[in-house]
PDB file of C-alpha atoms and ligand atoms in Angstrom:
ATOM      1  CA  UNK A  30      -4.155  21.819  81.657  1.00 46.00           C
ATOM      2  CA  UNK A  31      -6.014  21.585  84.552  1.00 45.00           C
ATOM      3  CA  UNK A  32      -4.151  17.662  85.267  1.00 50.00           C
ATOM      4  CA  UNK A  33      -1.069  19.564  85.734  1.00 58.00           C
ATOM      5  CA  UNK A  34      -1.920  21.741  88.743  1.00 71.00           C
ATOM      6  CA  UNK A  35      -2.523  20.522  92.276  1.00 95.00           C
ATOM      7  CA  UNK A  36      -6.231  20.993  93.144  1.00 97.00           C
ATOM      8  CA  UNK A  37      -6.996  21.107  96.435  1.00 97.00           C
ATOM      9  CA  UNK A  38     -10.583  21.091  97.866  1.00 98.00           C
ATOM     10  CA  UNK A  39     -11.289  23.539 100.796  1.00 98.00           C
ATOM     11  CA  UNK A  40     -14.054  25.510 102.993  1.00 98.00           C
ATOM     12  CA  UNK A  41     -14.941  28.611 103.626  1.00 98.00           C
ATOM     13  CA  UNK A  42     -16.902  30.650 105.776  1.00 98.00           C
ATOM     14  CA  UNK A  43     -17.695  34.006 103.883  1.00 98.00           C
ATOM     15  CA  UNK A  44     -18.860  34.075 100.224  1.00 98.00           C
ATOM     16  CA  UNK A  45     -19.613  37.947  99.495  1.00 98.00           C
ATOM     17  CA  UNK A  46     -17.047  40.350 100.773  1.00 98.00           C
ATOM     18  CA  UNK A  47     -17.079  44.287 100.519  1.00 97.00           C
ATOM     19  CA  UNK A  48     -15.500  45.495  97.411  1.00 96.00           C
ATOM     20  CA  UNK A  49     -13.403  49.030  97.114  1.00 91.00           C
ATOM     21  CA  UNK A  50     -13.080  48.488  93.321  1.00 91.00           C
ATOM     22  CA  UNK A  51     -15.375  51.492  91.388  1.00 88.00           C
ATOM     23  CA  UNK A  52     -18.957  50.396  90.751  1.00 92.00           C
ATOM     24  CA  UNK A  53     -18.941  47.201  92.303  1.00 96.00           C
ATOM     25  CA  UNK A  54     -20.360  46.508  95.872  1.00 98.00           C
ATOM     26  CA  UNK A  55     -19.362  42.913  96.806  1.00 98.00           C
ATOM     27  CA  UNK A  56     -16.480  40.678  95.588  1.00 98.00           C
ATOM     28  CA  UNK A  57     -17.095  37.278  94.877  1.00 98.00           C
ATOM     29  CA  UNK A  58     -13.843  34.754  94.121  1.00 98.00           C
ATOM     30  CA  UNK A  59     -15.032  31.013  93.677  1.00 98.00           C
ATOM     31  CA  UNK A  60     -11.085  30.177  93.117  1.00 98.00           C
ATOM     32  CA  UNK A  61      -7.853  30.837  95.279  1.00 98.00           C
ATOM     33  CA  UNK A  62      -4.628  30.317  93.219  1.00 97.00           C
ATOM     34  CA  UNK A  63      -5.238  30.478  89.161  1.00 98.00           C
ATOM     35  CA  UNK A  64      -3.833  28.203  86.771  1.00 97.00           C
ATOM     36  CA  UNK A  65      -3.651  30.866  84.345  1.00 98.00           C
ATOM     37  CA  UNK A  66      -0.410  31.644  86.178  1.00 96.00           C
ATOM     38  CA  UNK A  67       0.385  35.405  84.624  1.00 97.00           C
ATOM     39  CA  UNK A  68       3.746  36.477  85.606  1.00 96.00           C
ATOM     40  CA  UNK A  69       2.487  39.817  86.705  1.00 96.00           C
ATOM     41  CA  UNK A  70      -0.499  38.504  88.710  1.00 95.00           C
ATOM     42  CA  UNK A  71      -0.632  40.273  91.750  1.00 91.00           C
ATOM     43  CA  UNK A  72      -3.730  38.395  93.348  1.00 94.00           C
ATOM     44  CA  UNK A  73      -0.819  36.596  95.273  1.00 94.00           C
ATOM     45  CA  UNK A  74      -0.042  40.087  97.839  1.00 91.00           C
ATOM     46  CA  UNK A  75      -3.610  40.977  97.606  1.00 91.00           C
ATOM     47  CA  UNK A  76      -4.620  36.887  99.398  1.00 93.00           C
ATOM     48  CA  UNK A  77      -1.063  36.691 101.293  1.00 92.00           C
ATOM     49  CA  UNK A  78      -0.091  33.740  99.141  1.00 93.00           C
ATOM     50  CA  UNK A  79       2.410  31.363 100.748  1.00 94.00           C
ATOM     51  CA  UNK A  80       1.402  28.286  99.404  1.00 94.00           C
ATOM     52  CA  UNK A  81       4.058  27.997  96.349  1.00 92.00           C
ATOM     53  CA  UNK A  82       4.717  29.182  93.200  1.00 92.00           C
ATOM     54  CA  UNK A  83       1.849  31.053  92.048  1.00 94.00           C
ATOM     55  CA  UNK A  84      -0.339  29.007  89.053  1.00 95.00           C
ATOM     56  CA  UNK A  85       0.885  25.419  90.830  1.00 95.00           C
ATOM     57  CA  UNK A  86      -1.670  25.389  92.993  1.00 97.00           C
ATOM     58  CA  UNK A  87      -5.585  25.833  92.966  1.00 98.00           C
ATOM     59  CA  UNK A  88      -8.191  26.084  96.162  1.00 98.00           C
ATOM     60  CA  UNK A  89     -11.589  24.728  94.975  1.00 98.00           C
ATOM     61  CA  UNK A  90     -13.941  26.853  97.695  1.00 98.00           C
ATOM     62  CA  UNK A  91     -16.245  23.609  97.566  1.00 98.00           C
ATOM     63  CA  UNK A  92     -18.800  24.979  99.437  1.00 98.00           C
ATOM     64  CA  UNK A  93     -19.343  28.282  98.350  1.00 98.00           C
ATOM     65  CA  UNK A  94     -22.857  28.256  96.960  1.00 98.00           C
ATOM     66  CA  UNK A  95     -23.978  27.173 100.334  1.00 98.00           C
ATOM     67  CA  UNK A  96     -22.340  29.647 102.012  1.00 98.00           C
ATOM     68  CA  UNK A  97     -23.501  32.505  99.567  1.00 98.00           C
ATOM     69  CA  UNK A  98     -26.930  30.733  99.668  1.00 98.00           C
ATOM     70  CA  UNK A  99     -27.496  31.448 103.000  1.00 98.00           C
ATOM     71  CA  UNK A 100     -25.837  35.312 102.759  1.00 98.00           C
ATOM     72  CA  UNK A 101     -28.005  35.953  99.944  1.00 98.00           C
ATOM     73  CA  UNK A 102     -30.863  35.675 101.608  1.00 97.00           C
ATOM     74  CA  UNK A 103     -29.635  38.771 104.323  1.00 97.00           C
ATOM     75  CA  UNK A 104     -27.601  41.000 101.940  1.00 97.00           C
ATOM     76  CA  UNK A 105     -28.525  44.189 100.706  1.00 97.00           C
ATOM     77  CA  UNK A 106     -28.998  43.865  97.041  1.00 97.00           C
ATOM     78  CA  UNK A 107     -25.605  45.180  95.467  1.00 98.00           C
ATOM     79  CA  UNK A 108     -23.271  44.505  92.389  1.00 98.00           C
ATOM     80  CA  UNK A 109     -21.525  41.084  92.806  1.00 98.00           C
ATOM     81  CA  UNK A 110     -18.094  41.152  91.222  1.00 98.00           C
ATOM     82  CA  UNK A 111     -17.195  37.464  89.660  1.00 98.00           C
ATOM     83  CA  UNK A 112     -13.164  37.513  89.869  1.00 97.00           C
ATOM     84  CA  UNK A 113     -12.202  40.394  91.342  1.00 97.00           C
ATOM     85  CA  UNK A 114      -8.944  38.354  92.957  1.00 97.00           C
ATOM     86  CA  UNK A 115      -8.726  35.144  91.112  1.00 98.00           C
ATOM     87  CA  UNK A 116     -10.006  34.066  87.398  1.00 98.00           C
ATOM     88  CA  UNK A 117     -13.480  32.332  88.066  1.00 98.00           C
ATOM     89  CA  UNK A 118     -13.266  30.665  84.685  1.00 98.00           C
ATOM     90  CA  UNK A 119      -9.604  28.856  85.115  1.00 98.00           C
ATOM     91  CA  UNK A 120      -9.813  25.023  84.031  1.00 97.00           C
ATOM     92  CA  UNK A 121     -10.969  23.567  87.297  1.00 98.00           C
ATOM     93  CA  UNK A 122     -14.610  25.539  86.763  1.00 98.00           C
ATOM     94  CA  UNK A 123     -14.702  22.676  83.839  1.00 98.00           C
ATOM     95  CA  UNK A 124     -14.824  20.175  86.331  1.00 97.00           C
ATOM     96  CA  UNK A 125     -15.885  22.152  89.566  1.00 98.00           C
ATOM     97  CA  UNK A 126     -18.911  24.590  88.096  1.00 98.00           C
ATOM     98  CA  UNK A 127     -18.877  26.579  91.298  1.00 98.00           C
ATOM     99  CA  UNK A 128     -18.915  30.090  89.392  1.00 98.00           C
ATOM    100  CA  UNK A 129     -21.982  28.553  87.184  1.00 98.00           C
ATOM    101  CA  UNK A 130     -23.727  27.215  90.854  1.00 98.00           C
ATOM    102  CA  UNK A 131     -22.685  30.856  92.290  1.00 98.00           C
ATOM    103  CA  UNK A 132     -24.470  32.624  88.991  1.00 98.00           C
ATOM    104  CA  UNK A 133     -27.601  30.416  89.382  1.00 98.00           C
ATOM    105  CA  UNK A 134     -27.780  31.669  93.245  1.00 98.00           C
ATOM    106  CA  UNK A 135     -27.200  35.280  92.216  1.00 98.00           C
ATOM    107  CA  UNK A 136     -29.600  35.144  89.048  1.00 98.00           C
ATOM    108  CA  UNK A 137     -32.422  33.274  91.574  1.00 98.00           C
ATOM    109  CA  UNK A 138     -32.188  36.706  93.969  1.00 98.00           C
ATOM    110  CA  UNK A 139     -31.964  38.931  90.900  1.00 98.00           C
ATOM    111  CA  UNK A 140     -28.444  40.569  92.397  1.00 98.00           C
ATOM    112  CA  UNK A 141     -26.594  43.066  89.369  1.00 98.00           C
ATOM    113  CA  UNK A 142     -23.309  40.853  88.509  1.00 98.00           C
ATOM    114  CA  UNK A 143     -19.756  42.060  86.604  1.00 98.00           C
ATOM    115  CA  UNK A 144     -17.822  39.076  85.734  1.00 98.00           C
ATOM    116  CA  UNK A 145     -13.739  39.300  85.015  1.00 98.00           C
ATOM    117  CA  UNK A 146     -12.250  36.836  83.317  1.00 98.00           C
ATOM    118  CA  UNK A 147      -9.654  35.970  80.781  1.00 98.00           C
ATOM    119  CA  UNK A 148     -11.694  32.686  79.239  1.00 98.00           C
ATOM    120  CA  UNK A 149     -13.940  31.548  76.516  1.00 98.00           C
ATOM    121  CA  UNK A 150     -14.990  28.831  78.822  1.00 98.00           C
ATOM    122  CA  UNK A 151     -18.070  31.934  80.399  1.00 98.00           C
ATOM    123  CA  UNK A 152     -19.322  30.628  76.977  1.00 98.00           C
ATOM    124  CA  UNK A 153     -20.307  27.442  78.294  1.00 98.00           C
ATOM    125  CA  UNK A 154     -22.814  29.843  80.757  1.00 98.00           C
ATOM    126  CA  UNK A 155     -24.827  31.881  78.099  1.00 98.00           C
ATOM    127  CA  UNK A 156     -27.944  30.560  79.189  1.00 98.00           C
ATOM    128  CA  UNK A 157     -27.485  31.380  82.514  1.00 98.00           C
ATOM    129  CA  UNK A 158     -26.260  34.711  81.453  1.00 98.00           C
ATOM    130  CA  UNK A 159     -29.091  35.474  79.191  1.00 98.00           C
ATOM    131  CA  UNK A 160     -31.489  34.884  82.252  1.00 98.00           C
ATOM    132  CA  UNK A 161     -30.024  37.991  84.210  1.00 98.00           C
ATOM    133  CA  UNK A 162     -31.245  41.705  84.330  1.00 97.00           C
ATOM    134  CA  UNK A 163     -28.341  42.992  84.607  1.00 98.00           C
ATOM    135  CA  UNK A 164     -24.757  41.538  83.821  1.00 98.00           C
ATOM    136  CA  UNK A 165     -21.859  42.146  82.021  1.00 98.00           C
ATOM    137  CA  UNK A 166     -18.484  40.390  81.242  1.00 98.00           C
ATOM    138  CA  UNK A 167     -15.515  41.957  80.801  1.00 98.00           C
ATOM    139  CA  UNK A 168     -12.550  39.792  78.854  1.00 98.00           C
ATOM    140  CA  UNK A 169      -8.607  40.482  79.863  1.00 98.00           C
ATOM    141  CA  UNK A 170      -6.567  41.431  76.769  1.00 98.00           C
ATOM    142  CA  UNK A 171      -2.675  42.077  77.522  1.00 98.00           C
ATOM    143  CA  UNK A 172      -1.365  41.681  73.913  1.00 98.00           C
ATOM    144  CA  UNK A 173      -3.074  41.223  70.292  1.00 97.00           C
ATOM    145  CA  UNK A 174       0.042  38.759  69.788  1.00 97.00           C
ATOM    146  CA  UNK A 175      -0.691  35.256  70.680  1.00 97.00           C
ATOM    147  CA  UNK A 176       3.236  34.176  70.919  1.00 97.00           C
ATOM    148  CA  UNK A 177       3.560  37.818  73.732  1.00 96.00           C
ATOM    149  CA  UNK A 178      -0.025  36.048  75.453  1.00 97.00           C
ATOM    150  CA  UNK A 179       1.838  32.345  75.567  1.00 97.00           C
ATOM    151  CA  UNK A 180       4.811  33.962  77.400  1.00 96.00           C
ATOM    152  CA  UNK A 181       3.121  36.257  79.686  1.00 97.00           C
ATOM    153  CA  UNK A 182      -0.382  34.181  80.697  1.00 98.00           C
ATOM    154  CA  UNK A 183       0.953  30.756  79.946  1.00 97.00           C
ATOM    155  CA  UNK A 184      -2.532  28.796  81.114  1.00 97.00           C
ATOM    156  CA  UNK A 185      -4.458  31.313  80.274  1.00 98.00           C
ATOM    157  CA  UNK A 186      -6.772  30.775  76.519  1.00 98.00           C
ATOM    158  CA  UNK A 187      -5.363  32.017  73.547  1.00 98.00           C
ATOM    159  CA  UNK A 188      -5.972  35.973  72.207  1.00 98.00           C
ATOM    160  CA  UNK A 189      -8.323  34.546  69.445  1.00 98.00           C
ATOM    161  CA  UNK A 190     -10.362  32.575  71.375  1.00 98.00           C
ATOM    162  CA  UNK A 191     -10.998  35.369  73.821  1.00 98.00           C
ATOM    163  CA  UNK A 192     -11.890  37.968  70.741  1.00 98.00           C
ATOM    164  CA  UNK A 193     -14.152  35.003  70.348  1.00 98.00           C
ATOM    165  CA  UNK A 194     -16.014  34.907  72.990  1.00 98.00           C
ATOM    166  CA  UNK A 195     -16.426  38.544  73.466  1.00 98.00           C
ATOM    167  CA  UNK A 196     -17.941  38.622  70.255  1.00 98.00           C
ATOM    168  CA  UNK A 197     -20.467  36.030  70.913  1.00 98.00           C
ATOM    169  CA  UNK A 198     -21.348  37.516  74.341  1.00 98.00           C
ATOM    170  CA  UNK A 199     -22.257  40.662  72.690  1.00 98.00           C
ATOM    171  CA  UNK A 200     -24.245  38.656  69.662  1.00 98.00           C
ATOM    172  CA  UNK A 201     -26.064  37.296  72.331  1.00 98.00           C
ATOM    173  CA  UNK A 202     -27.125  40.949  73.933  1.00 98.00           C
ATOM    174  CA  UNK A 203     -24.357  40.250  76.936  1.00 98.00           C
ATOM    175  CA  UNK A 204     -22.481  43.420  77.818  1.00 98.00           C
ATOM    176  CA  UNK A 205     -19.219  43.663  77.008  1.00 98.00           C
ATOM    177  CA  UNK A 206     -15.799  45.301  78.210  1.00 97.00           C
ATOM    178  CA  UNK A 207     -12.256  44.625  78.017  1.00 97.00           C
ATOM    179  CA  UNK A 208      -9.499  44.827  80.739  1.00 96.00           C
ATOM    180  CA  UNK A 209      -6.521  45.839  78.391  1.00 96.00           C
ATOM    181  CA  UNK A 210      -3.689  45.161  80.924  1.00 94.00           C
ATOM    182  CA  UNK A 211      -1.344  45.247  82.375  1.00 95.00           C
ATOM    183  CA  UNK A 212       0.336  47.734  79.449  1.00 96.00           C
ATOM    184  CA  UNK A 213       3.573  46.045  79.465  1.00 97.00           C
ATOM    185  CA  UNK A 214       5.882  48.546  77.952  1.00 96.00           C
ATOM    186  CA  UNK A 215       7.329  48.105  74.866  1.00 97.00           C
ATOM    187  CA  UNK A 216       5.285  44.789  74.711  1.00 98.00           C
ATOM    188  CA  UNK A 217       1.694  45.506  74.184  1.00 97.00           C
ATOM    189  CA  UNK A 218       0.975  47.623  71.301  1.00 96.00           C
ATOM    190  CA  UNK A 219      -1.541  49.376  72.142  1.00 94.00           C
ATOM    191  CA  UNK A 220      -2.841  51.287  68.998  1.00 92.00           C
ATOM    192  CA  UNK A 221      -3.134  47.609  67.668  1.00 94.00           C
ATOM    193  CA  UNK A 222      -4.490  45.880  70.368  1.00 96.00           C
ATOM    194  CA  UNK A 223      -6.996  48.588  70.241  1.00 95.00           C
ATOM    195  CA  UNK A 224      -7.937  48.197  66.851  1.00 93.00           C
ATOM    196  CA  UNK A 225      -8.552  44.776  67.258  1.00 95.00           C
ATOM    197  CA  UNK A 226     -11.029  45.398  70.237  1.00 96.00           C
ATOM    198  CA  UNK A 227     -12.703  47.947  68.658  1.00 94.00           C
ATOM    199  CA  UNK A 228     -13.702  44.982  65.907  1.00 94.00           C
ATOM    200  CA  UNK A 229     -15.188  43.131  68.724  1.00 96.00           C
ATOM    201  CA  UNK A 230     -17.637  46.069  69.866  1.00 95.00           C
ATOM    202  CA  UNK A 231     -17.019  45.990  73.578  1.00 97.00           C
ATOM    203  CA  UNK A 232     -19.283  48.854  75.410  1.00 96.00           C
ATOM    204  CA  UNK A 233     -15.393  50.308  76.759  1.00 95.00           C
ATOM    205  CA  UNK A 234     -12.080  49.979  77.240  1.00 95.00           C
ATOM    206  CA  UNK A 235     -10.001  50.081  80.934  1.00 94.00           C
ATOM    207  CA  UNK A 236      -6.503  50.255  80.115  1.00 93.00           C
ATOM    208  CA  UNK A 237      -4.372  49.878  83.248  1.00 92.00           C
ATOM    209  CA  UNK A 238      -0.472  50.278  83.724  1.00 92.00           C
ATOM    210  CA  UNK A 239       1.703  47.274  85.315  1.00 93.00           C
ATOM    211  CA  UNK A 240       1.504  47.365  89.101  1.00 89.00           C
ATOM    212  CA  UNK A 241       4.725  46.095  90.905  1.00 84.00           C
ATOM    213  CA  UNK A 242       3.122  45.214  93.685  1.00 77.00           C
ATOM    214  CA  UNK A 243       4.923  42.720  96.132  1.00 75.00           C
ATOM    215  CA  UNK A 244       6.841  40.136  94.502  1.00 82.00           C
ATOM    216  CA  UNK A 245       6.327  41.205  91.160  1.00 89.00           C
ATOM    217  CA  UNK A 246       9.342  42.718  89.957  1.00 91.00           C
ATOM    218  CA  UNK A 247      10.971  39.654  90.814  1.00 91.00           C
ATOM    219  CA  UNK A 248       9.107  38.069  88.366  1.00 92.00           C
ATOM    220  CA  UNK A 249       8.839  40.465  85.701  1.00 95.00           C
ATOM    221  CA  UNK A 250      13.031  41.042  86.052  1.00 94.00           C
ATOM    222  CA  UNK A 251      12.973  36.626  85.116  1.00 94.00           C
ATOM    223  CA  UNK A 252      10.325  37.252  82.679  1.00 95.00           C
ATOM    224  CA  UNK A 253      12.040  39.694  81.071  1.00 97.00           C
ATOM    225  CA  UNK A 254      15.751  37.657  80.943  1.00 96.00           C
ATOM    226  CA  UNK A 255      13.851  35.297  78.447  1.00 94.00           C
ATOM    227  CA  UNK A 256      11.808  37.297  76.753  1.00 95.00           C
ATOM    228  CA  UNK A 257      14.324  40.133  75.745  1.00 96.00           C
ATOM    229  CA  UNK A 258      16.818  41.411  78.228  1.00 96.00           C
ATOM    230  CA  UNK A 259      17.533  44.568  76.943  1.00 96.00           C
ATOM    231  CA  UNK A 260      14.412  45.639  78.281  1.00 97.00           C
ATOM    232  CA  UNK A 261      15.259  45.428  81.848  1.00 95.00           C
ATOM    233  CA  UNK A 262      16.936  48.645  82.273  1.00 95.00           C
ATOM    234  CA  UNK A 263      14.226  50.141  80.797  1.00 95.00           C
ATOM    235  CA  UNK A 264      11.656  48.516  83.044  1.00 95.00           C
ATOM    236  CA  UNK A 265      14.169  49.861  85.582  1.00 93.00           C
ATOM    237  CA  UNK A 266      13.728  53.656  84.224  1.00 94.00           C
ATOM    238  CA  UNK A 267       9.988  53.271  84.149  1.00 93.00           C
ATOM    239  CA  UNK A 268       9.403  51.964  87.280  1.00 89.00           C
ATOM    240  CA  UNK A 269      12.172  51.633  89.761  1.00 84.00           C
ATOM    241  CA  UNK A 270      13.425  55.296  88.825  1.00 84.00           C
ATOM    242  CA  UNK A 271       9.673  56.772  87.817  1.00 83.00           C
ATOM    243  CA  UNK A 272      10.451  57.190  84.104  1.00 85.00           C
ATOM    244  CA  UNK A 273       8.050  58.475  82.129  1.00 89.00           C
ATOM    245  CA  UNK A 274       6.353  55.757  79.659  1.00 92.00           C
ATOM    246  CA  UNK A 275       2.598  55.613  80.687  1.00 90.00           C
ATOM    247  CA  UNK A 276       1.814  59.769  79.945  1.00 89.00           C
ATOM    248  CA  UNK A 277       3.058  58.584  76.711  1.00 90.00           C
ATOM    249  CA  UNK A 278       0.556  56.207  75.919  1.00 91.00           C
ATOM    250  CA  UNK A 279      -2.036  58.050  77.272  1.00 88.00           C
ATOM    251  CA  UNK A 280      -1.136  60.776  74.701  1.00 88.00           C
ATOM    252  CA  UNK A 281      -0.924  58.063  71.769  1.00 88.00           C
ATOM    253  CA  UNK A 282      -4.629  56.905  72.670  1.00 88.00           C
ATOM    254  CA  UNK A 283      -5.907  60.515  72.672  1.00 84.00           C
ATOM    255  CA  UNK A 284      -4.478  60.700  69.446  1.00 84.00           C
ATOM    256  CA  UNK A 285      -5.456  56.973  68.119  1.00 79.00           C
ATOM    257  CA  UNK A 286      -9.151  58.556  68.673  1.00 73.00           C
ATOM    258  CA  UNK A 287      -8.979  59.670  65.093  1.00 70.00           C
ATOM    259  CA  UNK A 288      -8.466  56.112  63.490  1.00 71.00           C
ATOM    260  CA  UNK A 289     -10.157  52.971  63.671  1.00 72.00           C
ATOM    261  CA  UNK A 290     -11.074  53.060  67.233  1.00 83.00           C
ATOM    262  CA  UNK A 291     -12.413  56.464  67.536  1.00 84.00           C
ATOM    263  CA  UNK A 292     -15.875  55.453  68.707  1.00 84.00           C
ATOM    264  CA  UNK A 293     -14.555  53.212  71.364  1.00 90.00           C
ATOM    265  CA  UNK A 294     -14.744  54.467  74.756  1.00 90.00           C
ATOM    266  CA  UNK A 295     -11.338  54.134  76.739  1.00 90.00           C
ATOM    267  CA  UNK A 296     -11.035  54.674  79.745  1.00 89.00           C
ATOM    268  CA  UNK A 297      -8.058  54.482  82.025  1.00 82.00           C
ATOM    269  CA  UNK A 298      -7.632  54.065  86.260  1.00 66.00           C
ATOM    270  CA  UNK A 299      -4.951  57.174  85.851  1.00 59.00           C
ATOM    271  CA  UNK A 300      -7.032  59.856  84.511  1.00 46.00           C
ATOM    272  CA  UNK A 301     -10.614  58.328  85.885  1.00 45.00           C
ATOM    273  CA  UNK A 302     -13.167  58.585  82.841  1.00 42.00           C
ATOM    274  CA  UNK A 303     -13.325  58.423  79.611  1.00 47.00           C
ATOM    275  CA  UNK A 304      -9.856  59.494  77.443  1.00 45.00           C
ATOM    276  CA  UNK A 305     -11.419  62.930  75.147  1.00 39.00           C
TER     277      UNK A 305
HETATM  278  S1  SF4 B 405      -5.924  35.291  85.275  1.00 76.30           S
HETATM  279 FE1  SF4 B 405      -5.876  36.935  86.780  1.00 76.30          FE
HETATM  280  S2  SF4 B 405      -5.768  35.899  88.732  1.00 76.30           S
HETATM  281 FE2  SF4 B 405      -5.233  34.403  87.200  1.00 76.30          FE
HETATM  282  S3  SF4 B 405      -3.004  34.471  87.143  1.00 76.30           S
HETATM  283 FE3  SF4 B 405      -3.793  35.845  85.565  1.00 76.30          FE
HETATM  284  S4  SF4 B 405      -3.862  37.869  86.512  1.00 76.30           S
HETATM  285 FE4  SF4 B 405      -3.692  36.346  88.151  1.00 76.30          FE
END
């Protein structure tokens, strides 16, 4: 996969920067561009992204472990997050292994680290992992249906392989949590794809809505033209008109609490904390 996208090696400056994201203190992102190329990724506004179509192009930040090498020896001690723009376990880490040189920096100073990521490939780290005080990995789950995954996260590893890995982290007394989103309506099921997380044992759940942030309706409208088109004047309701759709699912969660996920905690960005 990785053959197919332009790689492109650059410098940087900074390696830690201050995070606003709940319990995390300092972003890390080894990666700028991902070839997991999501069609509701909306690292592109956060980075001002005007280098293409988003997923055809990857920035290797070559030098980053130097960089955070010499920060690390300065910072306060705070909670690194690993991916908090751009997946630090896309195909060029095969080749690259700047989030594994990053992890061995951050283990050496014994910073707290939360890793995001929607690949099996934070496998090929469990040692490193294993050597931390504190760390946890949380896995990206949009759909339990690996034909919906193809369409929406074309480079992105398969639903499986990801239920996978999270089960091995946690095997291997790794923390575990899932990002379950974006909820795409009437795409993700969410009482399944809860079921089938709650097999894998994560510690939680954060469901999140689809944010149309810049540029994203765009793509969702062309996503949708393939994928069924019906649904685009729904989309429409929902969130060009502010339909309701999202108090709904909230409301089927609460209620999914007495089945087979009822001891998994879910928590959601809307209603902060964990669903009763
Ligand atoms: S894995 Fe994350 S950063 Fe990469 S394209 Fe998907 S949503 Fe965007």
């Amino acid at each position: 996969m990785v053959d197919r996208k332009m790689i492109k090696e650059i410098k940087v400056k900074t390696a830690l920067s201050p995070s606003q994201l709940p319990g995390l203190d300092y972003a890390l992102n080894p990666y700028r561009g991902c070839a997991h190329a999501c069609i509701y990724c909306y690292a592109p506004s956060v980075i001002y992204w005007d280098k293409g179509k988003w997923g055809d192009l990857v920035e290797v930040k070559i030098n980053l472990p130097r960089v955070l090498s010499k920060e690390l020896r300065t910072k306060k001690k705070g909670v690194v997050g690993l991916g908090t723009v751009t997946d630090p376990y896309q195909p060029a880490e095969k080749k690259y292994e700047i989030t594994r040189r990053c992890l061995e920096l951050l283990q050496m100073h014994d910073f707290p680290v939360c890793i995001q990521t929607k690949s099996s490939l934070v496998l090929r780290d469990m040692d490193l992992l294993k050597r931390f005080s504190k760390i946890e990995v949380g896995i990206t789950l949009t759909s339990h249906d690996d034909i919906v995954r193809q369409k929406l996260e074309p480079g992105a590893p398969a639903v499986q392989e990801r239920l996978n890995a999270l089960e091995e982290l946690r095997k291997n007394g790794i923390d575990t949590w899932v990002f379950m989103g974006p909820v795409m309506p009437y795409i993700t099921d969410v009482e399944l794809l809860l079921n089938v997380i709650a097999d894998v044992k994560p510690k939680y759940v954060l469901v999140d809505r689809l944010r149309l942030k810049e540029g994203i309706w765009d793509c969702v409208t062309d996503f949708l033209k393939k994928y069924d088109s019906q649904l685009i004047n729904e989309y429409d309701r929902i969130f060009q008109k502010h339909g309701e759709y999202y108090g709904e699912v909230l409301e089927l969660i609460k209620a999914g609490r007495e089945s087979k996920y009822k001891n998994l905690p879910v928590k959601t960005w809307d209603v902060s904390g964990v669903v009763p």
